[in-house]
Coordinates of C-alpha atoms and ligand atoms in Angstrom, one line a residue:
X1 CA -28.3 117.0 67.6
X2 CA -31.0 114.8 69.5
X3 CA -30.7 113.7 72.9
X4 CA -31.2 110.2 74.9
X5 CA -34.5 111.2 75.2
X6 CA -35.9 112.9 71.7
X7 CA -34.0 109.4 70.6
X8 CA -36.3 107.2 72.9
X9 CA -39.4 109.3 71.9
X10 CA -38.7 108.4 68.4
X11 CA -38.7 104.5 69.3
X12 CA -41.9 104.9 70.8
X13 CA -43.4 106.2 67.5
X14 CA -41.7 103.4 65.5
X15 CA -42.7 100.5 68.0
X16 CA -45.2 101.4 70.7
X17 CA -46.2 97.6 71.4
X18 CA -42.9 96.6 71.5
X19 CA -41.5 95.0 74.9
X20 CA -39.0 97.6 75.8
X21 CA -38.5 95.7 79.5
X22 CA -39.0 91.9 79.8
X23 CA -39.9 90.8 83.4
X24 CA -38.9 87.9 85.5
X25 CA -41.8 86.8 86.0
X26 CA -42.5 86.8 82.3
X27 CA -44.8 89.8 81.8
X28 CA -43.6 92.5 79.4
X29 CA -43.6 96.1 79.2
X30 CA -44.4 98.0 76.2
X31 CA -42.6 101.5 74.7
X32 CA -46.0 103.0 74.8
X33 CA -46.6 101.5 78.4
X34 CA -42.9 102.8 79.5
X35 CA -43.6 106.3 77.7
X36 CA -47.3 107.1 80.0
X37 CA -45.1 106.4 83.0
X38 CA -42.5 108.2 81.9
X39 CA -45.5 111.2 81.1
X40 CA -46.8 110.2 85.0
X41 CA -43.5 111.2 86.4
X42 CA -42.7 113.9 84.3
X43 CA -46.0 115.9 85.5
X44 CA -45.5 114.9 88.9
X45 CA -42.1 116.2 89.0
X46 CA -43.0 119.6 87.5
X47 CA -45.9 119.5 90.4
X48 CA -43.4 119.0 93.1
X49 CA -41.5 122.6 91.8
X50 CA -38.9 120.8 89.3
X51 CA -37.1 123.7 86.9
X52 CA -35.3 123.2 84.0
X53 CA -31.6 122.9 85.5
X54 CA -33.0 121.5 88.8
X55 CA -31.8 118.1 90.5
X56 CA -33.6 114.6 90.9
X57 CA -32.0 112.5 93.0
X58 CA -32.7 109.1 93.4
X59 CA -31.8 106.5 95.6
X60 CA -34.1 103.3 95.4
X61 CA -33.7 99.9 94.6
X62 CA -33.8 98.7 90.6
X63 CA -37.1 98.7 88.6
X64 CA -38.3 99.5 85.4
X65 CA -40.5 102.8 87.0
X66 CA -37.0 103.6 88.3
X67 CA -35.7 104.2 84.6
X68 CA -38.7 105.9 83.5
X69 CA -37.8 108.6 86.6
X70 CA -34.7 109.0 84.7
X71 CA -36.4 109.7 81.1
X72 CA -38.8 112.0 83.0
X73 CA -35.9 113.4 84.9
X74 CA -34.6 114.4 81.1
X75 CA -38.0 115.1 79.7
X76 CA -38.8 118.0 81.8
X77 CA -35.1 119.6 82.0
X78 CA -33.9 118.0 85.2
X79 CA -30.3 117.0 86.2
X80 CA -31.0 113.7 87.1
X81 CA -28.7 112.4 89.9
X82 CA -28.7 108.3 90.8
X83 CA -27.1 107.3 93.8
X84 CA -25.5 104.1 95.5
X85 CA -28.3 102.4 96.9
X86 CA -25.7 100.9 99.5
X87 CA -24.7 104.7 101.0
X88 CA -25.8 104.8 104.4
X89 CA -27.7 108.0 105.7
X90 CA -25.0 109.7 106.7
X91 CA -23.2 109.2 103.1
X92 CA -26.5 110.4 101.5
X93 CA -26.6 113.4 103.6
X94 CA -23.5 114.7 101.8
X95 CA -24.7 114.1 98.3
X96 CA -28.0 115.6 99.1
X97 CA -25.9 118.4 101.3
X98 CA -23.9 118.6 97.8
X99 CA -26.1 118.1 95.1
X100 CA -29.2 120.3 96.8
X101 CA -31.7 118.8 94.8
X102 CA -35.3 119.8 94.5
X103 CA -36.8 116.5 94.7
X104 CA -35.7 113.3 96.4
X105 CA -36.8 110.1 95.1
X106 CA -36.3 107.4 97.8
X107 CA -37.7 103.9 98.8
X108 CA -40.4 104.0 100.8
X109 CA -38.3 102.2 103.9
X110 CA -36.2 105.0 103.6
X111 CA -38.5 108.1 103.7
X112 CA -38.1 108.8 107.5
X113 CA -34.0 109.6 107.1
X114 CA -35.2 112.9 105.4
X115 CA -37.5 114.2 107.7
X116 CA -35.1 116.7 108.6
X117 CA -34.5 118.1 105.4
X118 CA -38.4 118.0 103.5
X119 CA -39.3 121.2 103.2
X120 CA -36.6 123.2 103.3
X121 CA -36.8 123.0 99.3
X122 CA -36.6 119.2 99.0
X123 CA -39.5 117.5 98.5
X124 CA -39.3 113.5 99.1
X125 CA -41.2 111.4 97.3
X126 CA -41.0 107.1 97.4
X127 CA -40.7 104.3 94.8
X128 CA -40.7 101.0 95.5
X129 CA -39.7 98.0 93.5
X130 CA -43.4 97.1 92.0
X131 CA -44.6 101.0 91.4
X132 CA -45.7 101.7 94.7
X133 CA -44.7 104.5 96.8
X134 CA -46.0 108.6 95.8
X135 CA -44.1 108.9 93.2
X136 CA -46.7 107.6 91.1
X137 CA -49.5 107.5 93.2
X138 CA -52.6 109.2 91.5
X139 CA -55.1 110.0 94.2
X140 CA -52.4 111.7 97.1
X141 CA -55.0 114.2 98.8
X142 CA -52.1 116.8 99.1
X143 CA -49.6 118.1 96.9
X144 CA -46.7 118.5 98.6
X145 CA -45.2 120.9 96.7
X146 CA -42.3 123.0 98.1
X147 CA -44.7 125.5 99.3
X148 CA -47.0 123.4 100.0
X149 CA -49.4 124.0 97.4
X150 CA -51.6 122.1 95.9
X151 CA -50.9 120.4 92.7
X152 CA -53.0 117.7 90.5
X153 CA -49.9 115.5 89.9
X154 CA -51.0 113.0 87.4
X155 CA -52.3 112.9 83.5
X156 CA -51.4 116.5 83.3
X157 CA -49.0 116.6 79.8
X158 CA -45.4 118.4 80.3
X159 CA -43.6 120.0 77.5
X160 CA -40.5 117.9 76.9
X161 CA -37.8 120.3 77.2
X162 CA -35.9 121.3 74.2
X163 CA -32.4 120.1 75.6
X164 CA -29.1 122.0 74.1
X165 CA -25.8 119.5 73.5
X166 CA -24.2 121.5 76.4
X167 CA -27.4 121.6 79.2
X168 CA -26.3 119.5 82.1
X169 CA -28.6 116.1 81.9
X170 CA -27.1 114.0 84.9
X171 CA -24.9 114.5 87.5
X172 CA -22.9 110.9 88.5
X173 CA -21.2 110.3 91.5
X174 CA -17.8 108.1 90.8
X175 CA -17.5 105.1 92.7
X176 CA -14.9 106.6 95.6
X177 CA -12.6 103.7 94.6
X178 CA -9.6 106.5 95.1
X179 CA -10.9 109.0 97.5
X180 CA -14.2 110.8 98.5
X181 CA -16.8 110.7 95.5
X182 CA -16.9 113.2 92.9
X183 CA -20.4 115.0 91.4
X184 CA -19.4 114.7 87.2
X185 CA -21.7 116.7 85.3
X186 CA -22.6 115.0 82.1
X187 CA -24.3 117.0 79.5
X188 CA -27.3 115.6 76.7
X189 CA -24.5 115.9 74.1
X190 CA -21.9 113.6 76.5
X191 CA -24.4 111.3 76.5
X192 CA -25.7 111.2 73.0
X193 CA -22.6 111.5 71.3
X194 CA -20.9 108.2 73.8
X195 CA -24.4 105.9 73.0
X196 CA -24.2 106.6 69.3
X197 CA -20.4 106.1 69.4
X198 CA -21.3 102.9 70.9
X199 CA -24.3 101.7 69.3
X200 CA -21.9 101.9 66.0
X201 CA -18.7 100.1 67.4
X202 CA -21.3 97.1 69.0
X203 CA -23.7 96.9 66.2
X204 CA -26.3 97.4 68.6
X205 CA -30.0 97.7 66.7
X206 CA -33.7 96.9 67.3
X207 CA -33.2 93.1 67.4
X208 CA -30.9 93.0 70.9
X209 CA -32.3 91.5 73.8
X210 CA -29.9 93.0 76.4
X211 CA -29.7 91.2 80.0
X212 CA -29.7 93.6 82.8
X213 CA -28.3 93.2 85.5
X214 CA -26.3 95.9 86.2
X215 CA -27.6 98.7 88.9
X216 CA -28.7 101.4 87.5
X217 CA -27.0 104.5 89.8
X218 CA -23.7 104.3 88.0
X219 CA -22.8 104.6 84.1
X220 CA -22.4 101.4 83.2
X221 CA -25.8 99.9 84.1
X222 CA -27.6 103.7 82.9
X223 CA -26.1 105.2 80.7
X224 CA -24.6 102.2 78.5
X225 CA -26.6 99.4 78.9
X226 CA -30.2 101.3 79.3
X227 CA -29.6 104.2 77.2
X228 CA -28.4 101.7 74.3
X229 CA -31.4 99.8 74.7
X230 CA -33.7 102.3 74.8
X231 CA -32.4 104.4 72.0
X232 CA -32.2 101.3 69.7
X233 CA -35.6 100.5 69.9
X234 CA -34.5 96.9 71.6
X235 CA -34.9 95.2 75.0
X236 CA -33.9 94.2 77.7
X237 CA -34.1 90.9 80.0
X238 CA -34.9 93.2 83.4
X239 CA -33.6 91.5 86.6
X240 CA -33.3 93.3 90.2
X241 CA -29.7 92.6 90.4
X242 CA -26.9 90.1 89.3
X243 CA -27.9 86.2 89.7
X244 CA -25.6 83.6 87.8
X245 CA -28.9 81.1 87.7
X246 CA -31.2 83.6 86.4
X247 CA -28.8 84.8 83.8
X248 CA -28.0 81.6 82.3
X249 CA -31.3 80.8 82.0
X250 CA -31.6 84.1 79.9
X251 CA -28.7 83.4 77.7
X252 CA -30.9 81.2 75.2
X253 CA -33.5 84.5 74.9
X254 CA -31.0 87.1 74.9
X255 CA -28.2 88.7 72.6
X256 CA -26.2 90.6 74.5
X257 CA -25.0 90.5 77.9
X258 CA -23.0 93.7 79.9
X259 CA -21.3 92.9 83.0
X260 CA -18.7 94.1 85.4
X261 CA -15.8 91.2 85.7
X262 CA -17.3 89.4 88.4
X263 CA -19.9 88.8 86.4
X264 CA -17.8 86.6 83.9
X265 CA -15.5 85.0 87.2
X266 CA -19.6 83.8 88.6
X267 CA -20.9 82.9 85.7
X268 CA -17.7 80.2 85.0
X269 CA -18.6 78.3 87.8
X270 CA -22.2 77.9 86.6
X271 CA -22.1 74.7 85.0
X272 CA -24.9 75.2 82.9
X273 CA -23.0 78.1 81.1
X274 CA -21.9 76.2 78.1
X275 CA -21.2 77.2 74.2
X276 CA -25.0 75.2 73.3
X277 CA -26.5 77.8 76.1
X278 CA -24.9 80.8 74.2
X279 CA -26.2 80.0 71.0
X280 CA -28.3 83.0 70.4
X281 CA -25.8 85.7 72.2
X282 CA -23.6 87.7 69.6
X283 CA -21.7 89.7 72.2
X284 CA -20.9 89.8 76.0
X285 CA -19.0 93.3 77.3
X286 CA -16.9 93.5 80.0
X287 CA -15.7 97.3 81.8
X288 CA -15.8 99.2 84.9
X289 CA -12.9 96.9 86.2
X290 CA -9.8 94.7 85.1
X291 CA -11.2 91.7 83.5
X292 CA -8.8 88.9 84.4
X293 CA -7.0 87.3 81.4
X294 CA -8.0 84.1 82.5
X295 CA -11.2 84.9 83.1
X296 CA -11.1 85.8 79.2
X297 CA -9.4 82.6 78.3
X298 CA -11.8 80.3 79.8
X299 CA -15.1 82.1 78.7
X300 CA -13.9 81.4 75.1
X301 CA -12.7 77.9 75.8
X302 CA -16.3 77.6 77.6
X303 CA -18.7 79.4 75.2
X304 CA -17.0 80.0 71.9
X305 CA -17.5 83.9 72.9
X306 CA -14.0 85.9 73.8
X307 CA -15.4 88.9 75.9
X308 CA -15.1 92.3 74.6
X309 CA -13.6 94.7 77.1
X310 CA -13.9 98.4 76.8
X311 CA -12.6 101.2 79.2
X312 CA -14.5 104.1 80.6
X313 CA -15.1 106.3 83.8
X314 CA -17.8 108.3 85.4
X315 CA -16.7 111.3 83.6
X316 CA -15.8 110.5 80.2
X317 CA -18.3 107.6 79.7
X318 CA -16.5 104.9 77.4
X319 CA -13.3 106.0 75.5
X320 CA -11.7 102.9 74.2
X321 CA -13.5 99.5 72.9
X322 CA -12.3 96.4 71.6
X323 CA -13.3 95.4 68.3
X324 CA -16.5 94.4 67.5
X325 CA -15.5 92.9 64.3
X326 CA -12.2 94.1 62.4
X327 CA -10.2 92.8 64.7
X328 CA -9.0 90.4 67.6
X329 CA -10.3 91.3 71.0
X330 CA -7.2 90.9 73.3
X331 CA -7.6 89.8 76.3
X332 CA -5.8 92.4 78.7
X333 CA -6.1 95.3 77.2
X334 CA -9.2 97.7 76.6
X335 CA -9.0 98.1 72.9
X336 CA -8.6 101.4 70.3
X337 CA -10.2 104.9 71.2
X338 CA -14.0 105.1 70.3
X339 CA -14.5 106.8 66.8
X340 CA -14.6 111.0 67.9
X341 CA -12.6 110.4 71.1
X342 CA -9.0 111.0 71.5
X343 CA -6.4 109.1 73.7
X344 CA -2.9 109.9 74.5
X345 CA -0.6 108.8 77.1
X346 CA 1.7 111.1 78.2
X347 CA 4.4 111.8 80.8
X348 CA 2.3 113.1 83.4
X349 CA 5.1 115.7 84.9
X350 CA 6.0 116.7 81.7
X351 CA 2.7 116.6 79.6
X352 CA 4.8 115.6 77.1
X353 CA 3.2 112.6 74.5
X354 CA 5.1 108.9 75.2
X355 CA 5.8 106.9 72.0
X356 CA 4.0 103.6 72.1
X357 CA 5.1 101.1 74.3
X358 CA 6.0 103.7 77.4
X359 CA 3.8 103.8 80.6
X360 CA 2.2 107.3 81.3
X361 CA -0.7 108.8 82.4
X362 CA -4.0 108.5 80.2
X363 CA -5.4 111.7 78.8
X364 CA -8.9 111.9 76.9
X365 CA -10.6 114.5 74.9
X366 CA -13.9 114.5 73.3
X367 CA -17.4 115.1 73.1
X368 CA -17.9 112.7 75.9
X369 CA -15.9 114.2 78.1
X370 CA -17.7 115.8 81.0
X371 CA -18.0 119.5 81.6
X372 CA -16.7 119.5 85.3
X373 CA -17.2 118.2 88.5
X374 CA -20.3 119.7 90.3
X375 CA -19.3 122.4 92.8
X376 CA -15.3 121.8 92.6
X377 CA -13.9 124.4 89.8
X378 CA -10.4 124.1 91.4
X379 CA -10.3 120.3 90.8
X380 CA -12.0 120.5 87.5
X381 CA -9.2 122.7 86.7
X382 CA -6.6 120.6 88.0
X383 CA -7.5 117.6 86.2
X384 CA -7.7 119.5 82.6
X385 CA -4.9 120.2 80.4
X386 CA -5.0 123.5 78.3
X387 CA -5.7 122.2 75.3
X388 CA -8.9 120.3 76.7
X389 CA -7.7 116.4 77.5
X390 CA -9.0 115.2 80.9
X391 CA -6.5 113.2 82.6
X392 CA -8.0 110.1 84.0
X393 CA -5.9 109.1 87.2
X394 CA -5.5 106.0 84.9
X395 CA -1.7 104.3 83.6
X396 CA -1.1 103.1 80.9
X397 CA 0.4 102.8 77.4
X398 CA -0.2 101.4 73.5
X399 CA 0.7 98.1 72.2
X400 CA 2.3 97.3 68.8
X401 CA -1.2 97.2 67.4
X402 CA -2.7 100.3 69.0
X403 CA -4.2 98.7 71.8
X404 CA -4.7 100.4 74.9
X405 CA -3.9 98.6 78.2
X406 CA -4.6 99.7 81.4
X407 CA -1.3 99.5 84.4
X408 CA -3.5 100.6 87.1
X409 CA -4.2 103.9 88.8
X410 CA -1.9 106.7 89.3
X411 CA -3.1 106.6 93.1
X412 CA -2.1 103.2 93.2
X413 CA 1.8 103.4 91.7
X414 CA 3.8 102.1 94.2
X415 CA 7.5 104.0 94.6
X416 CA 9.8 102.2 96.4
X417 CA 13.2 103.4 96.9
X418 CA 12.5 106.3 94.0
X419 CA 11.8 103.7 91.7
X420 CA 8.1 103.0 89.9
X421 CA 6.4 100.1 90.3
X422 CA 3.4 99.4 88.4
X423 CA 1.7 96.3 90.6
X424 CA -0.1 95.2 86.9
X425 CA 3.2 93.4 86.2
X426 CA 3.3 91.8 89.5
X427 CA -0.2 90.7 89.8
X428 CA 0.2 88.9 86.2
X429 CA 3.3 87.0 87.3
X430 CA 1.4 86.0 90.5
X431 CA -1.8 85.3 88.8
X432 CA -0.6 82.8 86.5
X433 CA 0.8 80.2 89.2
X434 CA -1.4 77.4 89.4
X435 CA -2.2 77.8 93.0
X436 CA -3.4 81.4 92.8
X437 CA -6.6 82.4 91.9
X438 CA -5.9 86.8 91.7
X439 CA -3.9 88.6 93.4
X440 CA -3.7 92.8 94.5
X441 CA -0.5 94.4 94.8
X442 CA 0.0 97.1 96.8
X443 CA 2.6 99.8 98.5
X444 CA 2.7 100.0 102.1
X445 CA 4.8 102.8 104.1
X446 CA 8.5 101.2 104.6
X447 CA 11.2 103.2 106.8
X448 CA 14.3 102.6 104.7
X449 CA 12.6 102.9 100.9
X450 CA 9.3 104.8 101.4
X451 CA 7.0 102.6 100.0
X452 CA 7.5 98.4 99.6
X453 CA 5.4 96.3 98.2
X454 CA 3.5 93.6 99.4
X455 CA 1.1 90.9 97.4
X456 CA -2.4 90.0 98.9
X457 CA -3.1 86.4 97.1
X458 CA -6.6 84.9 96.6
X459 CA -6.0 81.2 96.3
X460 CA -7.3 78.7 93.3
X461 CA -9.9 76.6 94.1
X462 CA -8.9 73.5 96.1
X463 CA -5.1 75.7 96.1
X464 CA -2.6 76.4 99.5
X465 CA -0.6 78.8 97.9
X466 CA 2.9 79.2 99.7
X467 CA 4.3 82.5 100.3
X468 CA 8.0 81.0 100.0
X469 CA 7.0 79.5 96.1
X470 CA 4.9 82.5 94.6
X471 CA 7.8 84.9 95.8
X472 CA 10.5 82.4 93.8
X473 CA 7.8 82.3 91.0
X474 CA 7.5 85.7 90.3
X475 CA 10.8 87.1 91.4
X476 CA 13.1 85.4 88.3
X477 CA 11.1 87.7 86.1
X478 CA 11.2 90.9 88.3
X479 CA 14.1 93.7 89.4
X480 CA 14.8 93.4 93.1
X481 CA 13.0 96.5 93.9
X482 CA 9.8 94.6 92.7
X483 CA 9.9 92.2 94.5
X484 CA 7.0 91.4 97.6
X485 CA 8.8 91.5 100.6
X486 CA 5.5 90.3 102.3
X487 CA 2.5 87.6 100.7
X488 CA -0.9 87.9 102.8
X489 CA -3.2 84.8 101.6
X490 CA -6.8 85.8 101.7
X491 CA -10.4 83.9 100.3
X492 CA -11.4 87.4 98.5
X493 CA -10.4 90.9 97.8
X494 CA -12.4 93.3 98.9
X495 CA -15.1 95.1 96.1
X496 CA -17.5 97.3 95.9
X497 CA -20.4 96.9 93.9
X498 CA -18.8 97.5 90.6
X499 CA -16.5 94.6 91.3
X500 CA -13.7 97.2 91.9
X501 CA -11.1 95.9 94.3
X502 CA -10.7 98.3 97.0
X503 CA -6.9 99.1 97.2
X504 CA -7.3 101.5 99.6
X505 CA -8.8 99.3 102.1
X506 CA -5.9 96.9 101.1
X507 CA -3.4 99.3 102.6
X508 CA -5.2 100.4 105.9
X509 CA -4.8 96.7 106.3
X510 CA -1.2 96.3 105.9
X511 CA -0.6 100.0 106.6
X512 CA 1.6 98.7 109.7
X513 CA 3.4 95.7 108.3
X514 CA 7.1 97.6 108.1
X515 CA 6.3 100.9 110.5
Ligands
ATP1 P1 -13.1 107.5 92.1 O1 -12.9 108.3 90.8 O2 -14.1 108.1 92.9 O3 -11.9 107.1 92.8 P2 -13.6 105.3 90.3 O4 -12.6 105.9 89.4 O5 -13.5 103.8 90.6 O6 -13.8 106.1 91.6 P3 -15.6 105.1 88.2 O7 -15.8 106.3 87.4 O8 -16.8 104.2 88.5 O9 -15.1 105.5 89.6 O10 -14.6 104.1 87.5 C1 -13.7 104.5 86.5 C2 -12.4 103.7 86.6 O11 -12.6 102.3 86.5 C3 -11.4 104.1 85.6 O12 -10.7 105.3 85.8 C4 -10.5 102.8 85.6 O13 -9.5 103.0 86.6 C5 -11.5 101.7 86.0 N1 -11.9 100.9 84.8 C6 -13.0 101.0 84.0 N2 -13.0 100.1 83.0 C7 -11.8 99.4 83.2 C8 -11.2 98.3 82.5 N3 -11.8 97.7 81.4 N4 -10.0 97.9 82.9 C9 -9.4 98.5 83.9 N5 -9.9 99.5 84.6 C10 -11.1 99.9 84.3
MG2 MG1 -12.1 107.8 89.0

């Protein structure tokens, strides 16, 4: 067994003056360069009263020292624990009230939100976006230690701690799409076992040039896109965040690009993404949220490249893939279970295992699942099955070929009348008239059938979609319990970060339409 970071160690051996991140502004930073910060850290965090077991949060903006906080954060033991750069301080009062870690890693800007809580236990240190900040600042007068002793932070060497498959490594926060964030504790062996999985189904080796764009607080952008970089021995095109320019000028230099769907919907309407531009990329990723089908359709028509989409969640890390090769990669669906993990769907009343073909809940068990969530035994429990699968909170069922797709969320089936709607179907009848560039479908409390459901409509481009034609679009296809009894045109859906439209929001906004 080796973990994420024994694995990185070993690339630092084989390829110290190798540019593990390559900067915007052209400079480069070396394994060896990325391993002394990561050393820097490490013995500051020790200084500052960090234990084996203990938690490292950190809430700061993107940069490459930000990443080597999270291999120090593994070298020395720690649970290291990212979070949402956007949560205000009230929302990161909670995790910190939760997640009681011993050190706090914030931007300096930030530093005065915690006043209240340094000292008892936490100690608060500051990174900023170009190294600065105490976290690794050599020459602080006082340690600040969580008794306040003294401690001579920096050069000192820490023992990298001999991590077991089953010692907790990270604790992730999920996105709150559904409901108030949960803490998932993900052990060295979840992660190791999901990158290698991965590294294997992508091909990914020493000669990928990743771009990254992704943050870094949630599992795509750490613990897929980094930790496959950095356990390969490749690199990675480093930018701050996600900028359609900046990335198509990348393409040329670059192999691989990962990105949540809107990604793939901004690039399209760069004009200088084109197949000639793509030349050197072998593989752009998709995940975290429905890719569009025709989002799919006219990257390939563009570029030559059909998108690979893969599935995943905060807790599990990714269970399904597309094909790398083997295979077509089929555009709505999320591909075969990952080589060691295990898919079913079932009937989530029964528990009982749906032939192919029948919509049910998605179970998953395997070495990446997580071991619980942090602090809530009661819902860990509820969301395992005896014999180990996780169920997801996903829908959805196999195709002919094995192919998983996705329905949507069990939180967002909409039951109208005592009947199940899955508002997939709908979207992808509304989605393919020509005025209409996505749509969300949603249930909203009705008096006489419970739920109804009404379609909120993003038009094309240029488009005035009609409520009167979408509804006789879609409805010839669709049982009259299906259909919209309201259309809402809006110019976007709202997303968080991850691109994940917010459904919930959705329905506090028509909450009232029918009560
Ligand atoms: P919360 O659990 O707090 O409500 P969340 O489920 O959105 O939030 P994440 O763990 O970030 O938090 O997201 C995992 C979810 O994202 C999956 O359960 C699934 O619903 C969705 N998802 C991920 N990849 C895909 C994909 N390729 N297609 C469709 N949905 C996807
Ligand atoms: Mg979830």
């Amino acid at each position: 067994f080796t973990t994420i970071y024994r694995s990185f160690a070993e690339q630092v051996e084989l390829r110290p003056g190798k540019a593990l991140f390559e900067l915007p502004d052209g400079r480069g930073i070396t394994y060896r360069e990325t391993a002394q910060t990561v050393e820097r850290i490490a013995a500051r965090l020790v200084a500052d009263g960090v234990a084996p077991g203990d938690r490292v949060a950190m809430q700061v903006e993107k940069s490459p020292e930000a990443i080597a906080l999270y291999l120090a954060t593994l070298r020395v033991g720690g649970v290291f624990l990212p979070l949402n750069t956007a949560y205000t301080a009230a929302e990161t009062g909670f995790f910190l009230g939760d997640a009681r870690p011993r050190v706090l890693v914030c931007s300096p800007g930030r530093r005065a939100e915690h006043a209240d809580r340094e000292g008892e236990g936490l100690v608060v240190e500051t990174l900023g976006t170009s190294g600065d900040g105490t976290l690794l600042d050599g020459d602080r007068p006082h340690g600040n230690g969580p008794h306040g002793e003294r401690h001579d932070g920096d050069g000192s060497h820490t023992e990298v701690f001999d991590a077991a498959a089953d010692d907790p490594a990270a604790i992730l926060y999920t996105s709150g799409t559904t409901g108030r964030s949960k803490g998932a504790v993900l052990s060295h062996g979840n992660l190791a076992s999901n990158c290698q999985a991965l590294l294997e189904a992508w091909q990914f080796t020493a000669e990928d040039r990743l771009i990254h764009a992704l943050p870094i607080f949630h599992i795509h952008g750490l613990f897929v896109a980094a930790n496959l970089t950095l356990t390969a021995g490749a690199s990675m095109h480093y930018l701050p965040k996600f900028d359609a320019e900046a990335i198509v000028g990348l393409l040329p230099e670059a192999t691989v690009l990962m990105g949540v769907p809107t990604f793939y919907t901004r690039l399209l309407k760069n004009d200088r993404l084109t197949a000639e531009s793509c030349a050197s990329m072998r593989l752009f990723v998709s995940g975290s949220a429905p890719l569009l089908a025709a989002d799919h359709q006219a990257f390939e028509a563009r570029t030559g490249h059909a998108i690979l989409e893969r599935y995943g969640m905060t807790e599990t890390g990714m269970n399904t893939t597309n094909p790398y090769d083997g295979g077509p990669r089929k555009p709505g669906t999320v591909g075969k279970p990952l080589p060691g993990t295990e898919v079913r769907v079932v009937d989530g009343e029964t528990g009982r295992v749906l032939p192919d073909g029948e919509v049910g809940s998605i179970e998953v068990r395997g070495p990446n699942v997580f071991t619980g969530y942090w602090q809530l035994p009661e819902k860990t429990a509820a969301e395992f099955r005896a014999d180990g699968f996780f169920i997801t909170g996903d829908l959805g069922r196999f195709d002919e070929d094995g192919y998983l797709c996705i329905v949507g969320r069990d939180k967002d089936l909409v039951i109208s009348g005592g009947y199940n709607i899955y508002p997939k179907e709908i979207e992808e009848l509304l989605d393919a008239h020509p005025t209409v560039l996505e749509s969300a479908v949603i249930g909203v409390p009705h008096p006489d059938f419970g739920e109804t459901v009404v379609a909120v409509v993003v038009p094309a481009p240029g488009r005035q979609p009609r409520a009167g034609e979408l509804l006789d679009f879609v409805t010839g296809d669709l049982a009259r319990f299906k259909h919209p009894r309201a259309v809402r045109i809006v110019e976007a859906l709202p997303r968080n970060v991850m691109g994940k439209v917010q459904k919930a929001e959705l329905r506090k906004r028509y909450g009232d339409l029918f009560a």
